[in-house]
Coordinates of C-alpha atoms and ligand atoms in Angstrom, one line a residue:
M3 CA 99.7 141.8 105.2
K4 CA 98.2 143.0 108.5
S5 CA 100.8 143.5 111.2
R6 CA 100.5 141.0 114.0
N7 CA 102.2 141.4 117.4
L8 CA 104.1 138.2 117.1
Q9 CA 107.7 137.2 117.3
I10 CA 109.0 136.5 113.8
N11 CA 111.1 133.4 113.8
S12 CA 114.1 133.4 111.6
K13 CA 113.4 132.0 108.1
Q14 CA 113.0 128.3 108.1
E15 CA 114.1 126.6 104.9
I16 CA 112.2 123.4 105.5
L17 CA 109.3 122.9 107.8
I18 CA 107.8 119.5 108.6
L19 CA 104.4 119.2 110.2
G20 CA 104.0 116.1 112.3
A21 CA 106.7 113.8 113.8
G22 CA 105.1 110.4 112.9
P23 CA 106.8 107.9 110.6
A24 CA 106.2 110.1 107.5
G25 CA 107.5 113.3 109.0
M26 CA 110.4 111.6 110.7
S27 CA 111.5 109.8 107.5
A28 CA 111.3 113.1 105.6
S29 CA 113.5 114.8 108.2
F30 CA 115.9 111.8 108.2
E31 CA 116.3 111.8 104.4
L32 CA 117.0 115.5 104.5
H33 CA 119.5 115.0 107.2
K34 CA 121.3 112.4 105.1
A35 CA 121.7 115.2 102.5
A36 CA 123.0 117.5 105.1
K37 CA 119.8 119.6 105.3
A38 CA 118.2 120.5 108.6
A39 CA 114.5 121.0 109.2
M40 CA 112.1 122.3 111.8
I41 CA 109.6 119.7 112.9
I42 CA 106.4 120.6 114.6
E43 CA 104.6 118.0 116.6
K44 CA 101.4 118.5 118.7
N45 CA 102.0 115.6 121.1
E46 CA 104.5 115.5 123.9
Y47 CA 106.2 112.6 122.1
I48 CA 107.2 111.7 118.5
G49 CA 106.1 108.6 116.6
G50 CA 102.5 109.5 115.9
L51 CA 100.3 106.4 115.6
A52 CA 103.5 104.3 115.7
A53 CA 104.5 105.7 119.1
T54 CA 105.4 103.4 121.9
L55 CA 103.9 104.4 125.2
Q56 CA 105.5 103.7 128.6
Y57 CA 103.5 103.0 131.8
G58 CA 105.9 102.4 134.6
E59 CA 107.9 99.3 133.7
F60 CA 105.5 98.4 130.9
K61 CA 105.7 99.5 127.2
T62 CA 103.1 99.2 124.4
D63 CA 102.5 100.4 120.9
I64 CA 99.2 101.9 120.0
G65 CA 97.7 98.7 118.7
P66 CA 99.8 95.9 117.1
H67 CA 102.6 97.2 114.9
R68 CA 104.0 94.6 112.6
F69 CA 106.5 96.0 110.1
F70 CA 106.1 94.8 106.6
S71 CA 107.3 96.1 103.3
H72 CA 108.1 95.0 99.7
N73 CA 110.8 97.6 99.7
K74 CA 114.3 96.2 100.7
Y75 CA 115.6 99.8 101.0
L76 CA 113.3 100.3 104.1
Y77 CA 114.5 97.1 105.8
D78 CA 118.2 98.2 105.2
L79 CA 117.4 101.6 106.5
I80 CA 115.9 100.4 109.7
E81 CA 118.5 97.7 110.2
D82 CA 121.1 100.3 109.9
L83 CA 119.4 102.3 112.7
L84 CA 118.5 99.5 115.1
L85 CA 121.2 96.9 114.4
E86 CA 120.6 93.8 116.5
R87 CA 117.5 95.5 118.1
W88 CA 115.6 94.8 114.9
I89 CA 114.3 91.3 115.8
K90 CA 112.4 88.6 113.9
V91 CA 109.2 87.5 115.6
N92 CA 107.4 84.2 115.0
R93 CA 103.9 85.2 114.2
L94 CA 100.8 83.8 115.9
T95 CA 97.5 85.6 115.4
R96 CA 94.0 84.2 115.6
F97 CA 90.3 85.0 115.2
Y98 CA 87.7 84.2 117.9
I99 CA 84.4 83.4 116.3
N100 CA 81.4 81.7 117.9
G101 CA 83.4 80.4 120.8
K102 CA 86.3 79.0 118.7
F103 CA 89.8 80.2 117.8
F104 CA 90.8 80.1 114.1
L105 CA 94.3 80.7 112.9
Y106 CA 94.9 83.9 110.9
P107 CA 95.8 84.0 108.1
I108 CA 93.3 81.2 107.6
Q109 CA 94.7 77.7 107.2
L110 CA 92.3 75.2 105.6
K111 CA 92.9 72.3 108.0
D112 CA 92.4 74.4 111.1
A113 CA 89.4 76.3 109.7
F114 CA 87.6 73.1 108.5
S115 CA 88.2 71.2 111.7
N116 CA 86.6 74.2 113.5
I117 CA 83.6 74.6 111.4
G118 CA 82.9 70.9 110.7
L119 CA 82.3 68.8 107.6
H120 CA 78.7 70.0 107.0
K121 CA 79.6 73.7 107.0
T122 CA 82.7 73.0 105.0
F123 CA 80.6 71.6 102.2
K124 CA 78.3 74.5 102.4
V125 CA 81.2 77.0 102.2
A126 CA 82.7 75.1 99.2
A127 CA 79.3 75.0 97.4
D128 CA 78.6 78.6 98.1
Y129 CA 82.1 79.7 97.0
S130 CA 81.8 77.6 93.7
F131 CA 78.4 79.1 93.1
Q132 CA 79.8 82.6 93.6
K133 CA 82.7 82.0 91.2
I134 CA 80.3 80.8 88.5
K135 CA 78.1 83.8 89.1
N136 CA 81.1 86.1 88.8
I137 CA 81.9 84.6 85.4
L138 CA 78.3 84.8 84.1
V139 CA 77.3 88.2 85.6
G140 CA 80.8 89.8 85.9
K141 CA 79.5 92.9 87.6
K142 CA 82.1 95.4 89.0
A143 CA 81.8 95.5 92.8
E144 CA 80.5 98.9 94.0
S145 CA 80.9 98.3 97.8
F146 CA 83.1 96.4 100.2
E147 CA 80.3 93.9 100.7
E148 CA 79.9 93.1 97.0
Q149 CA 83.7 92.7 96.6
A150 CA 84.0 90.4 99.7
V151 CA 81.1 88.2 98.5
A152 CA 82.5 88.1 95.0
D153 CA 85.9 87.1 96.2
F154 CA 85.0 84.6 99.0
G155 CA 81.4 83.7 98.7
R156 CA 78.7 84.9 101.1
I157 CA 79.1 82.3 103.8
L158 CA 82.9 82.8 104.2
A159 CA 82.6 86.6 103.9
E160 CA 80.0 86.6 106.7
L161 CA 82.1 84.3 108.8
N162 CA 85.1 86.6 109.3
I163 CA 85.2 89.5 106.9
L164 CA 82.0 91.5 106.9
N165 CA 81.2 91.6 110.6
Y166 CA 84.8 92.5 111.6
T167 CA 84.9 95.2 108.9
E168 CA 81.7 96.7 110.2
K169 CA 83.1 96.7 113.7
I170 CA 86.2 98.6 112.6
W171 CA 84.5 101.1 110.5
G172 CA 81.1 101.5 112.3
L173 CA 79.3 101.4 108.9
P174 CA 77.5 98.6 107.0
C175 CA 79.8 97.0 104.4
S176 CA 77.4 98.2 101.7
E177 CA 78.5 101.7 102.6
I178 CA 82.2 101.1 102.5
S179 CA 84.4 101.4 99.4
P180 CA 85.7 98.2 97.8
D181 CA 89.1 100.0 97.8
W182 CA 89.7 98.9 101.4
L183 CA 89.4 95.3 100.6
K184 CA 91.6 95.7 97.5
Q185 CA 94.3 97.4 99.6
R186 CA 94.2 95.2 102.7
I187 CA 93.3 91.7 101.6
E188 CA 93.8 91.4 97.9
G189 CA 95.6 88.2 97.1
L190 CA 94.0 86.4 100.1
S191 CA 91.9 84.4 97.7
V192 CA 90.4 81.0 98.6
M193 CA 92.5 79.6 95.7
E194 CA 95.7 81.0 97.3
I195 CA 94.9 79.4 100.6
I196 CA 94.2 76.0 98.9
K197 CA 97.4 76.3 96.9
K198 CA 99.4 77.1 100.1
T199 CA 97.8 74.1 101.9
L200 CA 98.7 71.8 99.0
T201 CA 102.2 73.0 98.7
S202 CA 103.0 73.6 102.4
S203 CA 105.0 70.4 102.8
K204 CA 107.3 71.5 99.9
T205 CA 107.9 75.0 101.2
K206 CA 108.6 73.9 104.8
K207 CA 112.4 74.1 104.2
G208 CA 112.2 77.3 102.1
P209 CA 112.4 80.9 103.4
K210 CA 109.7 81.7 106.0
T211 CA 107.0 83.9 104.6
L212 CA 106.1 87.2 106.2
V213 CA 102.9 85.4 107.2
E214 CA 104.9 83.3 109.6
Q215 CA 107.5 85.9 110.8
F216 CA 107.8 89.6 111.0
Y217 CA 110.3 92.2 112.1
Y218 CA 109.9 94.3 115.2
P219 CA 112.1 96.8 117.1
D220 CA 112.8 95.0 120.5
T221 CA 111.7 98.0 122.6
G222 CA 108.7 99.0 120.6
T223 CA 107.9 100.4 117.2
N224 CA 108.9 103.9 118.1
S225 CA 112.5 102.9 118.5
I226 CA 112.8 103.4 114.7
Y227 CA 111.8 107.0 115.0
E228 CA 113.7 107.7 118.2
K229 CA 116.9 106.6 116.4
M230 CA 116.0 108.9 113.5
Q231 CA 115.5 111.7 116.0
E232 CA 118.9 111.1 117.6
R233 CA 120.6 111.4 114.2
I234 CA 118.7 114.4 112.9
L235 CA 119.3 116.4 116.0
T236 CA 123.0 116.1 115.5
G237 CA 122.6 117.7 112.1
G238 CA 120.9 120.9 113.3
S239 CA 117.2 119.9 112.9
I240 CA 114.9 121.0 115.7
I241 CA 111.7 119.2 116.9
H242 CA 109.2 121.3 118.7
L243 CA 106.8 119.2 120.7
K244 CA 103.4 120.4 122.0
S245 CA 103.3 122.7 119.0
Y246 CA 101.0 123.1 116.1
P247 CA 100.1 125.4 113.1
V248 CA 97.4 128.0 113.8
K249 CA 97.1 129.7 110.4
I250 CA 98.7 129.0 107.1
F251 CA 99.0 132.1 104.9
H252 CA 99.4 131.7 101.1
N253 CA 99.9 134.1 98.2
N254 CA 100.5 133.5 94.6
K255 CA 100.3 129.7 94.9
K256 CA 102.8 129.6 97.6
I257 CA 102.7 129.1 101.4
T258 CA 104.2 132.3 102.6
E259 CA 104.1 132.2 106.4
I260 CA 102.6 130.2 109.2
I261 CA 101.5 131.3 112.6
M262 CA 102.8 128.5 114.7
N263 CA 101.9 127.8 118.3
I264 CA 105.3 126.7 119.7
N265 CA 104.9 125.4 123.2
G266 CA 102.2 127.9 124.1
N267 CA 103.6 130.9 122.2
D268 CA 102.5 132.0 118.8
Q269 CA 105.3 132.7 116.4
I270 CA 105.6 133.5 112.7
I271 CA 107.5 131.0 110.6
I272 CA 108.5 131.8 107.0
P273 CA 109.2 128.5 105.3
D274 CA 110.6 127.9 101.8
Y275 CA 109.1 124.4 101.8
V276 CA 106.4 122.7 103.8
I277 CA 106.0 119.0 104.2
S278 CA 102.8 118.2 106.1
S279 CA 101.8 114.9 107.6
I280 CA 99.0 116.3 109.8
P281 CA 95.4 115.5 108.9
I282 CA 94.6 116.9 105.4
T283 CA 91.3 118.1 106.8
E284 CA 93.1 120.2 109.4
I285 CA 95.4 121.9 106.8
I286 CA 92.3 122.9 104.8
N287 CA 90.7 124.4 107.9
I288 CA 93.6 126.8 108.7
M289 CA 94.3 128.1 105.2
E290 CA 94.3 131.9 104.9
P291 CA 92.8 133.2 102.6
K292 CA 90.2 130.5 103.2
A293 CA 89.8 127.6 100.8
P294 CA 86.9 128.0 98.4
D295 CA 83.4 126.9 99.6
E296 CA 83.4 123.8 97.5
V297 CA 86.7 122.7 99.1
L298 CA 85.4 123.5 102.6
K299 CA 82.2 121.5 101.9
A300 CA 84.1 118.5 100.7
N301 CA 86.5 118.8 103.7
K302 CA 83.5 118.3 106.0
K303 CA 82.5 115.1 104.3
L304 CA 85.8 113.3 104.9
R305 CA 85.8 111.4 108.2
Y306 CA 88.3 109.5 110.3
R307 CA 87.6 106.5 112.5
S308 CA 89.0 106.8 116.0
H309 CA 90.7 104.3 118.1
I310 CA 91.0 103.7 121.9
S311 CA 93.4 101.4 123.6
L312 CA 92.7 100.1 127.1
F313 CA 96.1 99.1 128.4
I314 CA 95.9 96.7 131.3
T315 CA 99.0 95.6 133.3
L316 CA 98.8 92.2 134.9
D317 CA 100.5 90.3 137.7
K318 CA 101.0 87.2 135.7
P319 CA 103.8 86.2 133.3
S320 CA 101.7 85.5 130.2
V321 CA 98.1 85.5 128.9
F322 CA 98.1 83.8 125.5
P323 CA 100.8 82.9 122.9
D324 CA 99.4 85.2 120.2
Q325 CA 100.7 88.7 119.3
W326 CA 97.0 89.6 118.8
I327 CA 93.6 88.1 118.5
Y328 CA 90.7 89.5 116.4
F329 CA 87.1 89.5 117.8
P330 CA 84.6 89.9 114.9
D331 CA 81.5 88.9 116.9
K332 CA 79.3 91.9 117.4
E333 CA 78.3 91.0 120.9
I334 CA 81.9 91.4 122.0
P335 CA 82.5 95.2 122.5
F336 CA 86.2 95.3 121.5
C337 CA 87.8 94.4 118.1
R338 CA 91.2 93.1 119.0
I339 CA 93.4 92.3 121.9
M340 CA 97.2 92.3 121.8
E341 CA 99.8 91.2 124.3
P342 CA 102.9 93.4 123.8
K343 CA 105.2 90.9 125.5
N344 CA 104.6 88.5 122.6
F345 CA 106.2 91.0 120.2
S346 CA 109.3 91.4 122.4
K347 CA 110.1 90.2 126.0
K348 CA 111.4 93.7 126.7
M349 CA 107.8 95.2 126.6
S350 CA 107.1 93.9 130.2
P351 CA 109.0 92.9 133.3
L352 CA 109.8 89.1 133.2
S353 CA 107.2 88.0 135.7
R354 CA 104.4 90.2 134.5
T355 CA 102.6 91.0 131.3
S356 CA 100.0 93.4 129.8
L357 CA 97.1 93.4 127.4
V358 CA 95.8 96.1 125.0
V359 CA 92.1 95.9 124.4
E360 CA 91.3 97.9 121.2
F361 CA 88.0 99.7 120.5
F362 CA 87.2 101.5 117.3
C363 CA 84.7 104.4 117.5
W364 CA 83.7 107.8 116.3
E365 CA 85.0 110.9 118.0
N366 CA 82.5 111.8 120.7
D367 CA 80.4 108.6 120.5
K368 CA 79.6 106.6 123.6
I369 CA 82.8 104.6 123.5
W370 CA 85.0 107.7 122.8
N371 CA 83.4 109.4 125.9
A372 CA 83.6 106.3 128.1
N373 CA 86.0 106.6 131.0
K374 CA 88.6 104.0 132.0
E375 CA 86.2 102.3 134.5
E376 CA 83.5 102.1 131.9
L377 CA 85.8 100.5 129.4
F378 CA 87.1 98.1 132.1
D379 CA 83.5 97.1 132.9
L380 CA 82.8 96.4 129.2
S381 CA 86.0 94.3 128.8
I382 CA 86.5 92.4 132.0
K383 CA 83.6 90.1 131.8
W384 CA 84.8 89.0 128.4
L385 CA 88.4 88.7 129.4
E386 CA 87.3 86.5 132.3
K387 CA 84.9 84.5 130.1
L388 CA 87.7 83.9 127.6
N389 CA 89.8 82.6 130.5
F390 CA 92.5 85.2 129.8
I391 CA 92.6 86.9 133.1
K392 CA 91.1 87.1 136.6
E393 CA 90.1 90.5 137.9
K394 CA 92.5 90.1 140.9
E395 CA 95.5 89.8 138.5
I396 CA 95.0 93.4 137.2
I397 CA 97.6 95.9 138.5
E398 CA 96.5 99.0 136.7
G399 CA 94.7 100.3 133.6
F400 CA 95.3 103.3 131.3
I401 CA 93.5 104.6 128.2
H402 CA 94.9 106.2 125.1
K403 CA 92.7 107.8 122.4
E404 CA 93.6 108.5 118.8
K405 CA 91.1 110.7 116.9
Y406 CA 92.6 110.3 113.4
A407 CA 93.4 106.6 113.5
Y408 CA 91.8 105.4 110.2
P409 CA 90.9 107.6 107.1
L410 CA 87.4 106.4 106.3
Y411 CA 86.9 104.9 102.8
D412 CA 83.1 105.4 102.5
L413 CA 81.5 105.2 99.1
N414 CA 82.1 108.9 98.2
Y415 CA 85.4 109.6 99.8
K416 CA 87.3 109.7 96.5
D417 CA 85.2 112.5 95.1
H418 CA 85.6 114.6 98.2
L419 CA 89.3 113.9 98.5
S420 CA 90.1 114.8 94.9
I421 CA 88.5 118.2 95.4
L422 CA 90.9 118.8 98.4
K423 CA 93.9 117.5 96.5
N424 CA 93.2 119.6 93.4
Y425 CA 93.0 122.6 95.6
L426 CA 96.2 121.8 97.6
K427 CA 98.3 120.9 94.6
Q428 CA 98.4 124.5 93.4
F429 CA 100.8 125.3 96.3
K430 CA 104.1 124.6 94.8
N431 CA 106.0 124.6 98.1
L432 CA 103.6 122.3 100.0
Q433 CA 103.6 118.5 100.0
C434 CA 101.0 116.5 101.9
I435 CA 102.2 113.0 103.0
G436 CA 101.4 110.2 105.3
R437 CA 98.3 108.4 106.5
A438 CA 96.0 111.2 107.8
G439 CA 98.0 113.7 105.8
S440 CA 97.2 112.2 102.4
F441 CA 94.0 110.4 103.6
K442 CA 95.4 107.1 102.6
Y443 CA 95.1 103.8 104.5
N444 CA 98.9 103.6 104.9
N445 CA 101.0 101.4 107.1
Q446 CA 104.4 102.5 108.3
D447 CA 106.2 101.4 105.2
H448 CA 104.2 103.6 102.9
A449 CA 104.3 106.5 105.4
L450 CA 108.2 106.1 105.4
E451 CA 108.3 106.0 101.6
M452 CA 106.2 109.1 101.2
G453 CA 108.5 111.0 103.6
I454 CA 111.6 109.9 101.8
L455 CA 110.1 110.9 98.4
A456 CA 108.9 114.3 99.6
A457 CA 112.4 115.0 101.0
R458 CA 114.0 114.0 97.7
N459 CA 111.6 116.3 95.8
I460 CA 113.2 119.1 97.8
I461 CA 116.8 117.9 97.9
E462 CA 117.2 116.8 94.3
G463 CA 114.3 118.6 92.7
E464 CA 113.0 115.2 91.8
K465 CA 109.5 114.9 90.6
N466 CA 108.3 111.9 92.6
N467 CA 104.6 111.7 92.7
I468 CA 103.7 111.0 96.4
E469 CA 100.3 109.8 95.3
D470 CA 101.9 106.8 93.6
V471 CA 103.1 105.3 96.9
G472 CA 101.0 102.3 97.9
T473 CA 98.9 102.2 94.7
E474 CA 100.0 98.8 93.8
Q475 CA 97.1 97.5 95.9
E476 CA 99.1 94.6 97.1
Y477 CA 98.1 92.3 99.8
F478 CA 100.2 93.2 102.8
E479 CA 100.8 89.6 103.9
K480 CA 102.8 88.6 100.8
G481 CA 106.6 88.7 100.6
Y482 CA 109.6 86.8 102.0
I483 CA 112.3 87.7 104.5
K484 CA 115.5 87.0 102.8
Ligands
LIG14 C1 95.7 100.5 115.8 C2 96.7 100.6 114.7 C3 97.4 99.5 114.3 C4 98.4 99.7 113.3 N1 99.2 98.6 112.9 C5 100.2 98.7 112.0 C6 101.0 97.6 111.7 O1 100.8 96.5 112.2 N2 102.0 97.8 110.8 C7 102.3 99.1 110.3 O2 103.2 99.2 109.6 N3 101.4 100.1 110.6 C8 100.4 100.0 111.4 N4 99.6 101.0 111.7 C9 99.7 102.3 110.9 C10 100.9 103.2 111.3 O3 100.8 103.5 112.7 C11 100.7 104.4 110.4 O4 100.7 104.0 109.1 C12 101.8 105.4 110.6 O5 102.0 105.8 111.9 C13 101.5 106.6 109.7 O6 102.5 107.6 109.9 P1 102.2 109.1 109.5 O7 103.4 109.8 109.9 O8 101.7 109.2 108.2 O9 101.0 109.5 110.5 P2 100.9 109.6 112.1 O10 101.5 108.4 112.7 O11 99.5 109.8 112.3 O12 101.7 110.9 112.4 C14 101.2 112.2 112.2 C15 101.8 113.1 113.3 O13 101.3 114.4 113.1 C16 100.9 114.9 114.4 N5 99.9 115.9 114.3 C17 98.6 115.7 114.0 N6 98.0 116.9 113.9 C18 98.9 117.9 114.2 C19 98.9 119.3 114.3 N7 97.7 120.0 114.1 N8 100.0 119.9 114.6 C20 101.2 119.2 114.8 N9 101.3 117.9 114.7 C21 100.1 117.2 114.4 C22 100.4 113.7 115.2 O14 100.5 113.9 116.6 C23 101.4 112.6 114.7 O15 102.6 112.6 115.5 C24 98.6 100.9 112.7 C25 97.9 102.0 113.1 C26 96.9 101.9 114.1 C27 96.1 103.1 114.5

C-alpha cells in the first residue's frame, strides 16, 4: 500500500458509519454486550432523519415522526430508555382535497358525506367493476398506478392516492414500482375500511388501534437516540460529529482501512468490522480499488428523493388540531404540513406554536435551490387561504434540507440495487443497514431492527440476514397498543 502522510489511528474493532436510528441502535446493542464502537457522523448532531431540531424555544422533527412497530422488543427498549417521557398521542390526521378535509385513515361516513351521494355511487360502481375485472383478467400489476387502481378502483385511486404519490416522488405513478404501495398501504383495502365501519361500535371499548393513537418521545423523536448516546458514551464508545469516510480500502474481500475525515483532519482507521448506514451509493463511490464498471453504472441509476422543511414559528397558541395534514392537490406546492405542538406540548412555548411545511424535490431542482423567502412566498398565500395563519403572526422561518430522504423505487431500482448488493456482500466485515444504507423505504422501527441484528452478527456471530427486515410488506397502520 502507498504510504500516506496521515495519522494512523489506533485499531478500531468496530466502526459504525452514520449516527441515525440504525447506527445508534447498532452501537447500543453492542454497548449492552460490553462492546465499544467508533461512530462517524457527518452532521453536527445525531439522529439522522429522525433528528429533532431546535430553533430558540421551539423544537421540531424533520417531518412527522410517529413511532410504530409490530415488534414489542422495540417498544420495551424505548420505554426503558425514556420511561414516562414516552407518551401516547391521540392521532388526528387529515387530507385536504378540492377544498374539503377528509379524515385519514379514511372513514366511510366522513368520506361519503364529503363527496356526496352521487360520487359515492360512482366510487362503489367503479370499485365493483375493478374487482370483477381483477378476477377475470387477473393481471400482475407492473406499476404503482396499476396496483392502486386494482386495489381501490380508478376513481378512489385518483382521489387521494395517485396524485399524492406523484407529488412525493416527482414521477408519474406508471413509472413507480408497485413495491411502494405494497410496503406502505397494503391492507388498507376498501373491504377493510367497510369492515371497520361496520364493526366500529363493537370495538369502541376494546384496545385502541395504532390508527387512533401512537407513541412519541415528549421532547421530539431524537430523544430516543440521545438517550442511547448517553448510555454508549459511558461504555467507551466515541461519536465523531462533522466526520465522514473519504476512501474505503479493501483487499482479499475485506475492508482493510478507511481514510476518515474526522472534524477536518484526515486519519487512517483500521477496523475489524464496519457497519454502514450512510447512503449505499456513497459507499460504492469511495471504494478503493474502485468497484467494477457495471457496479458504478448501476450506482448512478439509483436515485433518492429529497425533502425540505420550512419551519415557521408563530405568535399564536394553536393552528389546527391535527398532527399533520396531507395536500395531494397539484396546485398546492407543498405536500404536507405538521404542527409539532400536537405531538407534544413541549415542542413549543405554551402561548405559541409552529408549523412545518414539507416539500419533496430533487436535489438541485427549483424547489431545492429556492431560498427561505421563496419558499415562504410559495406557502403563505395557501396558509392564509386555508385560514391557518395570518402573515403578521409569523415570528421567524428556517429551512432544513435532506438530500437522501427517500430511496426512489422506480421501475428498475431492484435490478440496479441487486448489482450493488451482490458486489458489497463479498466484503465479509461490512454490513450495510438502514434506510439510505440498504436503499429500503424503512421507518425507524426497521432501521432499529437492522442495527440490532447487525450488532448481534458481530457479538454472537449470528447469521441474521439484514435483508429480511421489513420484508413482511405489512401495512404500517395495523397493530394494537397493549
Ligand atoms: C419526512 C420524513 C418523515 C418520516 N416519518 C416517519 C414516521 O412517521 N415514523 C417513522 O418511524 N419513521 C419516519 N421517517 C423515517 C425515519 O426518519 C427513518 O426511517 C430513519 O431515520 C432511518 O434511520 P437510518 O439510521 O437508517 O438513516 P438516517 O436517519 O438517514 O441516518 C443516517 C445517518 O448517516 C449520516 N451520514 C450520511 N452520509 C454520511 C457520510 N458520508 N458520513 C458520515 N455520516 C453520514 C446521516 O447524517 C445520518 O445521520 C420519516 C422520514 C422522513 C424523511
